[in-house]
PDB file of C-alpha atoms in Angstrom:
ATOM      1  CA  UNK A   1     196.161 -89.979  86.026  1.00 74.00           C
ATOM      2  CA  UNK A   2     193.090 -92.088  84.652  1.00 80.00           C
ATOM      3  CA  UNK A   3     193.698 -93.279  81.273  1.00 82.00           C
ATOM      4  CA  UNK A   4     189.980 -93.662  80.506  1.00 86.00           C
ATOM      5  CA  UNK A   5     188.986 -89.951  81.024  1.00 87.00           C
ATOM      6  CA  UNK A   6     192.166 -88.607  79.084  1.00 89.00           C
ATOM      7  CA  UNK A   7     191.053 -90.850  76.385  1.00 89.00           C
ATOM      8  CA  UNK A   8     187.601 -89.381  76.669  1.00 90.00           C
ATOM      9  CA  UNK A   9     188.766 -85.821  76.811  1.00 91.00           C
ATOM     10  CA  UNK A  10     190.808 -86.014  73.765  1.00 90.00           C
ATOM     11  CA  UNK A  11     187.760 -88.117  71.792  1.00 91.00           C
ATOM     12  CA  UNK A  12     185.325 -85.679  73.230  1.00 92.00           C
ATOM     13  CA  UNK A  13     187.606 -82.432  71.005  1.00 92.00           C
ATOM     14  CA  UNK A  14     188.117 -84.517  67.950  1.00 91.00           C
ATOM     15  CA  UNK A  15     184.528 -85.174  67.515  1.00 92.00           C
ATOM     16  CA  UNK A  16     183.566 -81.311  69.408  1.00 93.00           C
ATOM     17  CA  UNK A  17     180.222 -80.439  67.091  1.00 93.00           C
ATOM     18  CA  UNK A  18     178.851 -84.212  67.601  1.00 94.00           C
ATOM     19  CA  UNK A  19     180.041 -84.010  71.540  1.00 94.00           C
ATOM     20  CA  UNK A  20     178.776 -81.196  71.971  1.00 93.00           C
ATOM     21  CA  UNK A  21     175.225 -82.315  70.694  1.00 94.00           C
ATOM     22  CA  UNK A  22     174.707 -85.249  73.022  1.00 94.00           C
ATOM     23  CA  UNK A  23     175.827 -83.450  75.490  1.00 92.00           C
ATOM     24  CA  UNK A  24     172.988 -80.774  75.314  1.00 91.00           C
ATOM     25  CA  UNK A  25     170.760 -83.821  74.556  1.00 93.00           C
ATOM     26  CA  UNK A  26     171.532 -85.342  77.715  1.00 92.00           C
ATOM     27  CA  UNK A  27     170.869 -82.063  79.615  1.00 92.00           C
ATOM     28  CA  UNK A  28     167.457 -81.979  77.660  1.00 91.00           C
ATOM     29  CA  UNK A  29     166.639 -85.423  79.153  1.00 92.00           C
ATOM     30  CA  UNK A  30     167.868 -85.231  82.425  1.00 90.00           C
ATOM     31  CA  UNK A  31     165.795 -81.544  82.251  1.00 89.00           C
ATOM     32  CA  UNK A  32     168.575 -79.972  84.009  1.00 88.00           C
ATOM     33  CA  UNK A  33     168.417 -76.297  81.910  1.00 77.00           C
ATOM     34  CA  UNK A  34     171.031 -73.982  81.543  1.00 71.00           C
ATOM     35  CA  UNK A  35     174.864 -75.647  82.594  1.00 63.00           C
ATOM     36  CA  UNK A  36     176.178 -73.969  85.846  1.00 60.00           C
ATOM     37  CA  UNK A  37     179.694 -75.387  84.973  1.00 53.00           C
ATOM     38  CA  UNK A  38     182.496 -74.078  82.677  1.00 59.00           C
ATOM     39  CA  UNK A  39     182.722 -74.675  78.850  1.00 76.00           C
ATOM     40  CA  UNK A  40     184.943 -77.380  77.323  1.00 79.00           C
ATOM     41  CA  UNK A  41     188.882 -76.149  77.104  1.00 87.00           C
ATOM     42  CA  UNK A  42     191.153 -76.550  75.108  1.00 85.00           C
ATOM     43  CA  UNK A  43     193.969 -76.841  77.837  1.00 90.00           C
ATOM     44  CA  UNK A  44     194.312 -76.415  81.239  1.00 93.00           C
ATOM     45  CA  UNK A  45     195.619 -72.749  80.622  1.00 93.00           C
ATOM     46  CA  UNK A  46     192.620 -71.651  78.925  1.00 93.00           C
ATOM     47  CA  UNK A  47     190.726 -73.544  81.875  1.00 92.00           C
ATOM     48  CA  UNK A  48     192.030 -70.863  84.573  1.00 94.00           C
ATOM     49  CA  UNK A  49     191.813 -67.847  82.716  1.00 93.00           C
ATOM     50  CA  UNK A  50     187.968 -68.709  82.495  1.00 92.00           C
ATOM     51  CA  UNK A  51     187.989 -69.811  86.207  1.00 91.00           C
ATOM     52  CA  UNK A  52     189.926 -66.417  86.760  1.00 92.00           C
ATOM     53  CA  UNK A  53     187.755 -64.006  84.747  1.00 91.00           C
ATOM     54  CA  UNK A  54     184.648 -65.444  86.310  1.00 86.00           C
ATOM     55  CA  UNK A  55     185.854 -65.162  89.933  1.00 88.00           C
ATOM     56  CA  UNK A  56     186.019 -68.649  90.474  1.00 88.00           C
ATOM     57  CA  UNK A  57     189.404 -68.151  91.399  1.00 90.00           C
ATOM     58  CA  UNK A  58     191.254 -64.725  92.858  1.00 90.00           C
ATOM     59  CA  UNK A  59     194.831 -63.335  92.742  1.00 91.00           C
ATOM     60  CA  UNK A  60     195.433 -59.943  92.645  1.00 86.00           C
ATOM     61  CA  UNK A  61     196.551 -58.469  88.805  1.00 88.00           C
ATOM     62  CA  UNK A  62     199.712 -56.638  90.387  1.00 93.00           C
ATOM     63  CA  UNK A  63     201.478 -54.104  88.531  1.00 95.00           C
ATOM     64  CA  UNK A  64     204.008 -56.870  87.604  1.00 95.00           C
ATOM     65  CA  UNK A  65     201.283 -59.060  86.513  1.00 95.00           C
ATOM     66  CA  UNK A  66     199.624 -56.154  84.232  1.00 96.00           C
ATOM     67  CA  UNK A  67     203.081 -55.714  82.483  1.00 96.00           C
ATOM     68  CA  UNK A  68     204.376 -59.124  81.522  1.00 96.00           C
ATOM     69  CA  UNK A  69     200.696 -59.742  79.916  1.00 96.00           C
ATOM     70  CA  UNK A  70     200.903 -56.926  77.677  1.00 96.00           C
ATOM     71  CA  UNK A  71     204.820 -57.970  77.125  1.00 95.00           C
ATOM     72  CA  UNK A  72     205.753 -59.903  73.962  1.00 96.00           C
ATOM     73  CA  UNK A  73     206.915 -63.159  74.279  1.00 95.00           C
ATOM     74  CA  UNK A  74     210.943 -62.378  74.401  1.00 96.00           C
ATOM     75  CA  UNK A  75     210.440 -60.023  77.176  1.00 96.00           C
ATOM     76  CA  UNK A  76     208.512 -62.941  79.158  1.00 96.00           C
ATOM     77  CA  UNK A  77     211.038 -64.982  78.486  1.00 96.00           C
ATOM     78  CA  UNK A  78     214.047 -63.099  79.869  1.00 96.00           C
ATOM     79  CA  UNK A  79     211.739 -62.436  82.850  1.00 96.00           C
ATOM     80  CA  UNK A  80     211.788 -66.676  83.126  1.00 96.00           C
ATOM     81  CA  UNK A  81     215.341 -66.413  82.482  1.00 95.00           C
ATOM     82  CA  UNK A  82     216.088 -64.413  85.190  1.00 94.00           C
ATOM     83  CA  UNK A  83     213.500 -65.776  87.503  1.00 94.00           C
ATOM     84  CA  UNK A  84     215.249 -68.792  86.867  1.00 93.00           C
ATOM     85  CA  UNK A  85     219.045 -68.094  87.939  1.00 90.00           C
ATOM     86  CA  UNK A  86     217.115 -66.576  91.322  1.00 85.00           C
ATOM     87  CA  UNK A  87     216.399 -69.639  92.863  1.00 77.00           C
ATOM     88  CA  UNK A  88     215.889 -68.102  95.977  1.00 80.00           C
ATOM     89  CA  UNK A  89     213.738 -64.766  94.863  1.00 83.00           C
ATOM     90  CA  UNK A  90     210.823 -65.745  93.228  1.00 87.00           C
ATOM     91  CA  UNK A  91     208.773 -63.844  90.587  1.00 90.00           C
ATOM     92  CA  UNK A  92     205.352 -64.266  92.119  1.00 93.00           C
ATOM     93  CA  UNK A  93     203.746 -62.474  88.871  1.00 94.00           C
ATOM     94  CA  UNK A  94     204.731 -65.220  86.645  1.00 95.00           C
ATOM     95  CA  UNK A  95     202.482 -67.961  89.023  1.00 95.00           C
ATOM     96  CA  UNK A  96     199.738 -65.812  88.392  1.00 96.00           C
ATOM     97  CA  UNK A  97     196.778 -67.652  86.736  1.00 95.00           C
ATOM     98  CA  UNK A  98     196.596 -66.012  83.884  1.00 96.00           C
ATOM     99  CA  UNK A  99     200.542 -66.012  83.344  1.00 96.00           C
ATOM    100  CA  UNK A 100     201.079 -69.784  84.103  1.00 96.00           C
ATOM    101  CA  UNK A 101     200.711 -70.777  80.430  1.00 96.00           C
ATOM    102  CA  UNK A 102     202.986 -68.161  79.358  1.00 96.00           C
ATOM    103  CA  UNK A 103     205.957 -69.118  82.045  1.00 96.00           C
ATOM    104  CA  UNK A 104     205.235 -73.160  81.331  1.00 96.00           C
ATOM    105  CA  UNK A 105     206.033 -71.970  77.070  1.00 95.00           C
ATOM    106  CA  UNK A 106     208.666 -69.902  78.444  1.00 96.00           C
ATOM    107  CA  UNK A 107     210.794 -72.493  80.243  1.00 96.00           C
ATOM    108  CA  UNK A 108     210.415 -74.986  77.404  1.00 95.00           C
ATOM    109  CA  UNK A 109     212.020 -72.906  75.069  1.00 95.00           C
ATOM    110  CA  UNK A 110     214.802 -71.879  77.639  1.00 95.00           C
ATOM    111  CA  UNK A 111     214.886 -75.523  78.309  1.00 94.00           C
ATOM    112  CA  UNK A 112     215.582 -76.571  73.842  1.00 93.00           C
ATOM    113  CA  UNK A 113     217.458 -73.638  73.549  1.00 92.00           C
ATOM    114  CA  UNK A 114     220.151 -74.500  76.270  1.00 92.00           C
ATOM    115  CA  UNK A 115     220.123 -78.577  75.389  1.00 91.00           C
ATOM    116  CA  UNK A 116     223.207 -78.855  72.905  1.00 88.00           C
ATOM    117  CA  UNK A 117     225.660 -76.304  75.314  1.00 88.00           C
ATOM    118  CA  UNK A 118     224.703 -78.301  78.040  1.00 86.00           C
ATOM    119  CA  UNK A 119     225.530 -81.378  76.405  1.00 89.00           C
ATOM    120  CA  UNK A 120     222.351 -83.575  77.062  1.00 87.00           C
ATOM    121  CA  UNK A 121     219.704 -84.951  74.360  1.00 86.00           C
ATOM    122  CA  UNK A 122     216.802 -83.985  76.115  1.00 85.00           C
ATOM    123  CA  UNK A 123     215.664 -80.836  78.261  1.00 86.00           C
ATOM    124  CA  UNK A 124     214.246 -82.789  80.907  1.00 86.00           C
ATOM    125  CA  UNK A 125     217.258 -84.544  81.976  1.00 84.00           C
ATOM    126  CA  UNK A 126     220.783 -83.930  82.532  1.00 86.00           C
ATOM    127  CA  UNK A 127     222.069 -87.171  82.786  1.00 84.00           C
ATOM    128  CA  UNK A 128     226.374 -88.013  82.987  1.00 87.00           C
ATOM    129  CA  UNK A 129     228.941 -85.930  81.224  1.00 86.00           C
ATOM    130  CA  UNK A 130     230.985 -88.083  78.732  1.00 84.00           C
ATOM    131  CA  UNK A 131     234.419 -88.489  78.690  1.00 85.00           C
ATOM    132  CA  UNK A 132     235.787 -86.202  76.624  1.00 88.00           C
ATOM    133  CA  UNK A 133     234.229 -82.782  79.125  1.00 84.00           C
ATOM    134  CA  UNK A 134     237.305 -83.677  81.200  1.00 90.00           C
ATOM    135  CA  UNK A 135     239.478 -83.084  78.265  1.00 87.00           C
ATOM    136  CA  UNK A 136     237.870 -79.479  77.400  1.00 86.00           C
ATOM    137  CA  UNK A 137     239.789 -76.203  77.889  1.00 90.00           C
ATOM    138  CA  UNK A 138     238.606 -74.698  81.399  1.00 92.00           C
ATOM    139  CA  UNK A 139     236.763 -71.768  80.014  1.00 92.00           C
ATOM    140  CA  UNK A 140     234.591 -74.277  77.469  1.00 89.00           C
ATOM    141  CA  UNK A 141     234.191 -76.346  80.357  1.00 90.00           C
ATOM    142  CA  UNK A 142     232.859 -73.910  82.542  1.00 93.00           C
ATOM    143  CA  UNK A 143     230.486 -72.999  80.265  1.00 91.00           C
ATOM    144  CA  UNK A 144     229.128 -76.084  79.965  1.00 90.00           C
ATOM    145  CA  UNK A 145     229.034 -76.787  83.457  1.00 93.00           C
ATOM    146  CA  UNK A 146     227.160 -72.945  83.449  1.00 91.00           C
ATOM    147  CA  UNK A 147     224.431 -74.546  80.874  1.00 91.00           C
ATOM    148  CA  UNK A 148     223.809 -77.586  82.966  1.00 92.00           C
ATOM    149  CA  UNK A 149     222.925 -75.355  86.271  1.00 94.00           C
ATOM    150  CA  UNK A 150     220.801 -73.332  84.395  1.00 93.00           C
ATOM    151  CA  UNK A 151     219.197 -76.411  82.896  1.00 93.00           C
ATOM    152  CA  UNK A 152     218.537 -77.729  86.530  1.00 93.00           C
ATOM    153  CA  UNK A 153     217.190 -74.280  87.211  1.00 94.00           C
ATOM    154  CA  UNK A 154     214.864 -74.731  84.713  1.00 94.00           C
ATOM    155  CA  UNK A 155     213.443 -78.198  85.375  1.00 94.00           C
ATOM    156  CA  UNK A 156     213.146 -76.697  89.071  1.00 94.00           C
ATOM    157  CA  UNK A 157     210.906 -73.927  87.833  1.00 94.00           C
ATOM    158  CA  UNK A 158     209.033 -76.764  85.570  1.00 94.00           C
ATOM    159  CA  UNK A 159     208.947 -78.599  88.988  1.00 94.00           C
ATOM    160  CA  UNK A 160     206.957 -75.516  90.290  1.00 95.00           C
ATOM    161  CA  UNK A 161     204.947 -74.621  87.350  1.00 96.00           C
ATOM    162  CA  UNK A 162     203.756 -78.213  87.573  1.00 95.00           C
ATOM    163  CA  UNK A 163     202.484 -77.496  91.415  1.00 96.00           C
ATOM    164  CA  UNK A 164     200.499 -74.509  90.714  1.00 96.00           C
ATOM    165  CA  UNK A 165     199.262 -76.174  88.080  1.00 96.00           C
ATOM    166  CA  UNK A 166     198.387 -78.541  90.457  1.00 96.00           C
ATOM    167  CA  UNK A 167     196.993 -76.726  93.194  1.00 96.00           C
ATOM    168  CA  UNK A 168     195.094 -74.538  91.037  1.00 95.00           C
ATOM    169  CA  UNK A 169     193.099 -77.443  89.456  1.00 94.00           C
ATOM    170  CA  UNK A 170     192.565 -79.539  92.677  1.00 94.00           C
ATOM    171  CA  UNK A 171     190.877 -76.184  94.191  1.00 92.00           C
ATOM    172  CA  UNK A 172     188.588 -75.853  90.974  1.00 89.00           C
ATOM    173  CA  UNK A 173     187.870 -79.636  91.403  1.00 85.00           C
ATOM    174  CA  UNK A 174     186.468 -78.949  94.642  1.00 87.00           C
ATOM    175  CA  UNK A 175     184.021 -76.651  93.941  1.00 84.00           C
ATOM    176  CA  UNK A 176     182.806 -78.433  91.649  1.00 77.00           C
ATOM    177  CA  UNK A 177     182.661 -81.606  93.537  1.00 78.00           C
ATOM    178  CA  UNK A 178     180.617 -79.227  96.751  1.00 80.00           C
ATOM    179  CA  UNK A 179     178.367 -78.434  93.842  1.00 79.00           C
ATOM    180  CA  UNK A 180     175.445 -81.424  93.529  1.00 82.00           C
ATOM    181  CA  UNK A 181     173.846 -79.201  90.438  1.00 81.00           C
ATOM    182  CA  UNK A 182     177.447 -79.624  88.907  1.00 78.00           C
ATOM    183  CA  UNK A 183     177.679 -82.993  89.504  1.00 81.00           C
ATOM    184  CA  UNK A 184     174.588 -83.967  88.033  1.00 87.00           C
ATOM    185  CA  UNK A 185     175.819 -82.347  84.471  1.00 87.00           C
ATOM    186  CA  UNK A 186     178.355 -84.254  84.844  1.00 85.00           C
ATOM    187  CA  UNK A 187     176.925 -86.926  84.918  1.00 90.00           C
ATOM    188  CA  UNK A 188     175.069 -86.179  81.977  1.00 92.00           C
ATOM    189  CA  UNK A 189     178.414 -85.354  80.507  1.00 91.00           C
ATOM    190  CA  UNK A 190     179.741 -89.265  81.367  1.00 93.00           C
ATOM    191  CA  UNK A 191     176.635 -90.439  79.763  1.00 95.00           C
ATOM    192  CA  UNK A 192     177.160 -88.024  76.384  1.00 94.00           C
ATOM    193  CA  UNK A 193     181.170 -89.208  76.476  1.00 94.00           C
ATOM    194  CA  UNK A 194     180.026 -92.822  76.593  1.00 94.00           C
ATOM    195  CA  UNK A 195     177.805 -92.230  73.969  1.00 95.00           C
ATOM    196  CA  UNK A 196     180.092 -90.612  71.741  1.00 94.00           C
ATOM    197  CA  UNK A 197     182.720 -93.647  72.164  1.00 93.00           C
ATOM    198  CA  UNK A 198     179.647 -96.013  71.344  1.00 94.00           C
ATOM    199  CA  UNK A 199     178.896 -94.279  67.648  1.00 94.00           C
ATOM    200  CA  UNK A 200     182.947 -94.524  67.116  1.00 93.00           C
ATOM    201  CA  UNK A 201     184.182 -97.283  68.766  1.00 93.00           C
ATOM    202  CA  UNK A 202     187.391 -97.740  66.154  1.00 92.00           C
ATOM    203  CA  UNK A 203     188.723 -94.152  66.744  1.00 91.00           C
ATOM    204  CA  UNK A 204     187.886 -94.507  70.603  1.00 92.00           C
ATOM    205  CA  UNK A 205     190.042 -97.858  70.441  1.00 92.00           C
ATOM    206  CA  UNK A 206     192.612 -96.121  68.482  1.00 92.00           C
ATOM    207  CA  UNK A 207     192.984 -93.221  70.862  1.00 91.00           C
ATOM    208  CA  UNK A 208     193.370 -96.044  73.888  1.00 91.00           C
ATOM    209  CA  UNK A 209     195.834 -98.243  71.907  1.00 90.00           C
ATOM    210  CA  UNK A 210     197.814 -95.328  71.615  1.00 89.00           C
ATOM    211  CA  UNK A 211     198.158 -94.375  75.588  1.00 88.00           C
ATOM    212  CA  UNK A 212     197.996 -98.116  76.206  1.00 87.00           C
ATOM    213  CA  UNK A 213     201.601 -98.190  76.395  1.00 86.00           C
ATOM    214  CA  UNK A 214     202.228 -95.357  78.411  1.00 83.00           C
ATOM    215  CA  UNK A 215     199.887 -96.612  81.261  1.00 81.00           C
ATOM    216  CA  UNK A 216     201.859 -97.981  84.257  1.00 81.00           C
ATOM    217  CA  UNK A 217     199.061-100.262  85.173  1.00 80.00           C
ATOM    218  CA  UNK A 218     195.965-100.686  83.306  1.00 82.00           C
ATOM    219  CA  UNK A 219     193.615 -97.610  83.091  1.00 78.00           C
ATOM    220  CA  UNK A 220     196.345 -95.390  85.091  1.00 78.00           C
ATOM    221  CA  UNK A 221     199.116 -93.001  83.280  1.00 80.00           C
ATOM    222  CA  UNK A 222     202.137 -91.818  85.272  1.00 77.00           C
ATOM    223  CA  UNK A 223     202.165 -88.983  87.272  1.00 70.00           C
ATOM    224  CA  UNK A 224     205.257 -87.599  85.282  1.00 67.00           C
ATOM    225  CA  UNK A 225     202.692 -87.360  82.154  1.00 65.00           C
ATOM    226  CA  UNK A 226     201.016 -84.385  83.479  1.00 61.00           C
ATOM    227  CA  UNK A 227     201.871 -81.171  81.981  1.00 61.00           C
ATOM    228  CA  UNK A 228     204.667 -83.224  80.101  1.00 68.00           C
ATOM    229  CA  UNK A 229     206.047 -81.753  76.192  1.00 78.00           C
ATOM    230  CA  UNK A 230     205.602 -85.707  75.888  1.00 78.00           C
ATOM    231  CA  UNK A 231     202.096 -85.759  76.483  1.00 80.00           C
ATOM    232  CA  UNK A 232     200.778 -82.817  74.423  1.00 84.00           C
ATOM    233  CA  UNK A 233     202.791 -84.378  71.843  1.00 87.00           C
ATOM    234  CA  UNK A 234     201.002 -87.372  71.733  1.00 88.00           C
ATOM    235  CA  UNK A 235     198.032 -85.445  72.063  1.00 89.00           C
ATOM    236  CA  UNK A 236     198.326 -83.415  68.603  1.00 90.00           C
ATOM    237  CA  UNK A 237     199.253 -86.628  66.893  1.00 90.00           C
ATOM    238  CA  UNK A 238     196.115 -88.320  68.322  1.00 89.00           C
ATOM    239  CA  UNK A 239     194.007 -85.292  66.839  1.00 91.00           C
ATOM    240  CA  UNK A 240     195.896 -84.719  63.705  1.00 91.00           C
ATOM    241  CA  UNK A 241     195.180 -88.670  62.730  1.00 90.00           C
ATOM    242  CA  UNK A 242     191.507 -88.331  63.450  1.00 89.00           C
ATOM    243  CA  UNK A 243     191.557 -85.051  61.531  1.00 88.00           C
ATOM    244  CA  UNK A 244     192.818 -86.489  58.991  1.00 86.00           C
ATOM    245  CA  UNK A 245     191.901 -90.005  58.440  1.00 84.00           C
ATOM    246  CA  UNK A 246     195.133 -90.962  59.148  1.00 85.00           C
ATOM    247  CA  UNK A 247     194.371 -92.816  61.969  1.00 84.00           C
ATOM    248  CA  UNK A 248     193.873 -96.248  60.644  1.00 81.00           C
ATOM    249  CA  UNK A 249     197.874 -96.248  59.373  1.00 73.00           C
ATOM    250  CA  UNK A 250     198.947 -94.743  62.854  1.00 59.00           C
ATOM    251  CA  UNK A 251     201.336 -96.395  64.698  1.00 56.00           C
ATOM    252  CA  UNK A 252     200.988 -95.981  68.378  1.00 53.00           C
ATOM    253  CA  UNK A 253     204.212 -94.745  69.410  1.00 52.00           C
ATOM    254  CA  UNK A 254     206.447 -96.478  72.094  1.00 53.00           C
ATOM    255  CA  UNK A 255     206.578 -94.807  75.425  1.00 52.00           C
ATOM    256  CA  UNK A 256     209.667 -93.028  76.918  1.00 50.00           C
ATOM    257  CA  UNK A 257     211.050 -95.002  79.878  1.00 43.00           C
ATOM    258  CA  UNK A 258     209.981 -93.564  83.004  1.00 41.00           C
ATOM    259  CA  UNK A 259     210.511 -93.977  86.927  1.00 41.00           C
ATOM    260  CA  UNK A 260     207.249 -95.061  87.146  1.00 40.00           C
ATOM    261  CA  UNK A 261     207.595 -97.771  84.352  1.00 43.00           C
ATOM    262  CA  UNK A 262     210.819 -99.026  85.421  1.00 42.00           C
ATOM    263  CA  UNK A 263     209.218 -99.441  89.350  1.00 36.00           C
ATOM    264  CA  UNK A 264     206.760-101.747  87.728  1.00 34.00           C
ATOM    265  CA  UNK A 265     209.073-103.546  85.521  1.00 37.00           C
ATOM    266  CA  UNK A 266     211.456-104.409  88.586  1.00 36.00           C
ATOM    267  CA  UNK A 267     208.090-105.794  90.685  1.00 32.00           C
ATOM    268  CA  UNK A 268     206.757-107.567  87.662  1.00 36.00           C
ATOM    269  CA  UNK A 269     209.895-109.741  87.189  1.00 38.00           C
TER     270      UNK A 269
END
């Protein structure tokens, strides 16, 4: 994942009303009209419902799909629940573009709310059992042992969200890329983005310095980042500091390890 247009992304929604701006002035002088693209997002979610509801992507609104939209939020999440002890009978309504952001909020909270009686720090992992499991009675045992499979369930069905996620964007990207109108607005957009890093270079800096240490090589985050709790994390504190001001005090945090990063560490020494 290139660190450079993450970094421009996030600068380009901090400073929107300014962005914005040069990029219509770019248009102007490049006289390319009217965009033919799609509006700035605030996530990839709200990407594919606008990809959907134009027709730039199709998938049928089933009768499943119809009901878990107009479902509140605990009924979508038993649905994940249950789609998630099924490992072998998929719900194909909750892959549905317009249900994708829904399942991915789903599964984290299934993921928190399962951490401490599966006995790991961290959804995303489950890591060794200590010790003192072997010493439990069988039936508190058991039920940690039932927490950890459906933990692994649920980092499968991350696994998959992840890949529609995926495939979804990559087909989008496409289009866009068989589209020479669309590429020349964006290269108008490059031109705005650098721009808008030229009349801010401190807060641009500060938004690199802070995935600096993430990057497995320079310019390049890890794979793993995408779609990670970790990165939208680091996101909102990015935001919030520019919001705020506060960005001159932040501290960029220190990066999780990662496959990725320990791969690099073992070939740098």
């Amino acid at each position: 994942m290139n660190s450079h247009r993450t970094a421009q992304s996030w600068f380009g929604q901090a400073f929107l009303d300014e962005h914005t701006d040069l990029i219509q002035q770019e248009r102007a002088r490049r006289h390319l009209g009217d965009a033919p693209g799609m509006p700035a997002f605030r996530d990839v979610h709200e990407q594919l419902t606008y990809a959907f509801t134009h027709g730039l992507i199709t998938a049928p609104p089933t009768a499943e799909v119809q009901a878990l939209l107009a479902a509140g939020d605990l009924a979508v999440r038993d649905a994940v629940a249950e789609d998630a002890k099924e490992q072998d009978d998929r719900s194909m309504a909750l892959r549905h573009p317009l249900l994708l952001g829904r399942w991915e909020n789903a599964l984290r909270d299934l993921g928190h709310q399962v951490t401490e009686q599966a006995w790991v720090k961290s959804p995303h992992g489950l890591g060794t059992l200590p010790d003192d499991f072997y010493a439990l009675p069988r039936a508190q045992a058991m039920d940690v042992l039932n927490a950890r499979r459906f933990l692994a369930a649920i980092q499968q069905r991350r696994t998959e969200y992840k890949r529609c996620i995926r495939q979804l964007t990559l087909a989008l990207r496409e289009r866009e890329l068989n589209d020479p109108r669309t590429l020349a607005f964006a290269k108008a957009k490059e031109a705005a983005n650098q721009s808008l890093s030229d009349a801010h270079p401190a807060e641009y800096a500060f938004i690199r310095s802070v995935l600096r240490p993430h990057e497995v090589r320079d310019g390049y985050l890890p794979g793993e980042l995408v779609g990670n709790d970790q990165r939208a994390q680091i996101k909102r504190d990015v935001l919030t500091a520019l919001e705020q001001g506060t960005w001159q005090q932040a501290t960029p945090p220190r990066p999780q390890e990662t496959q990725a990063h320990q791969t690099v560490h073992e070939v740098q020494r």
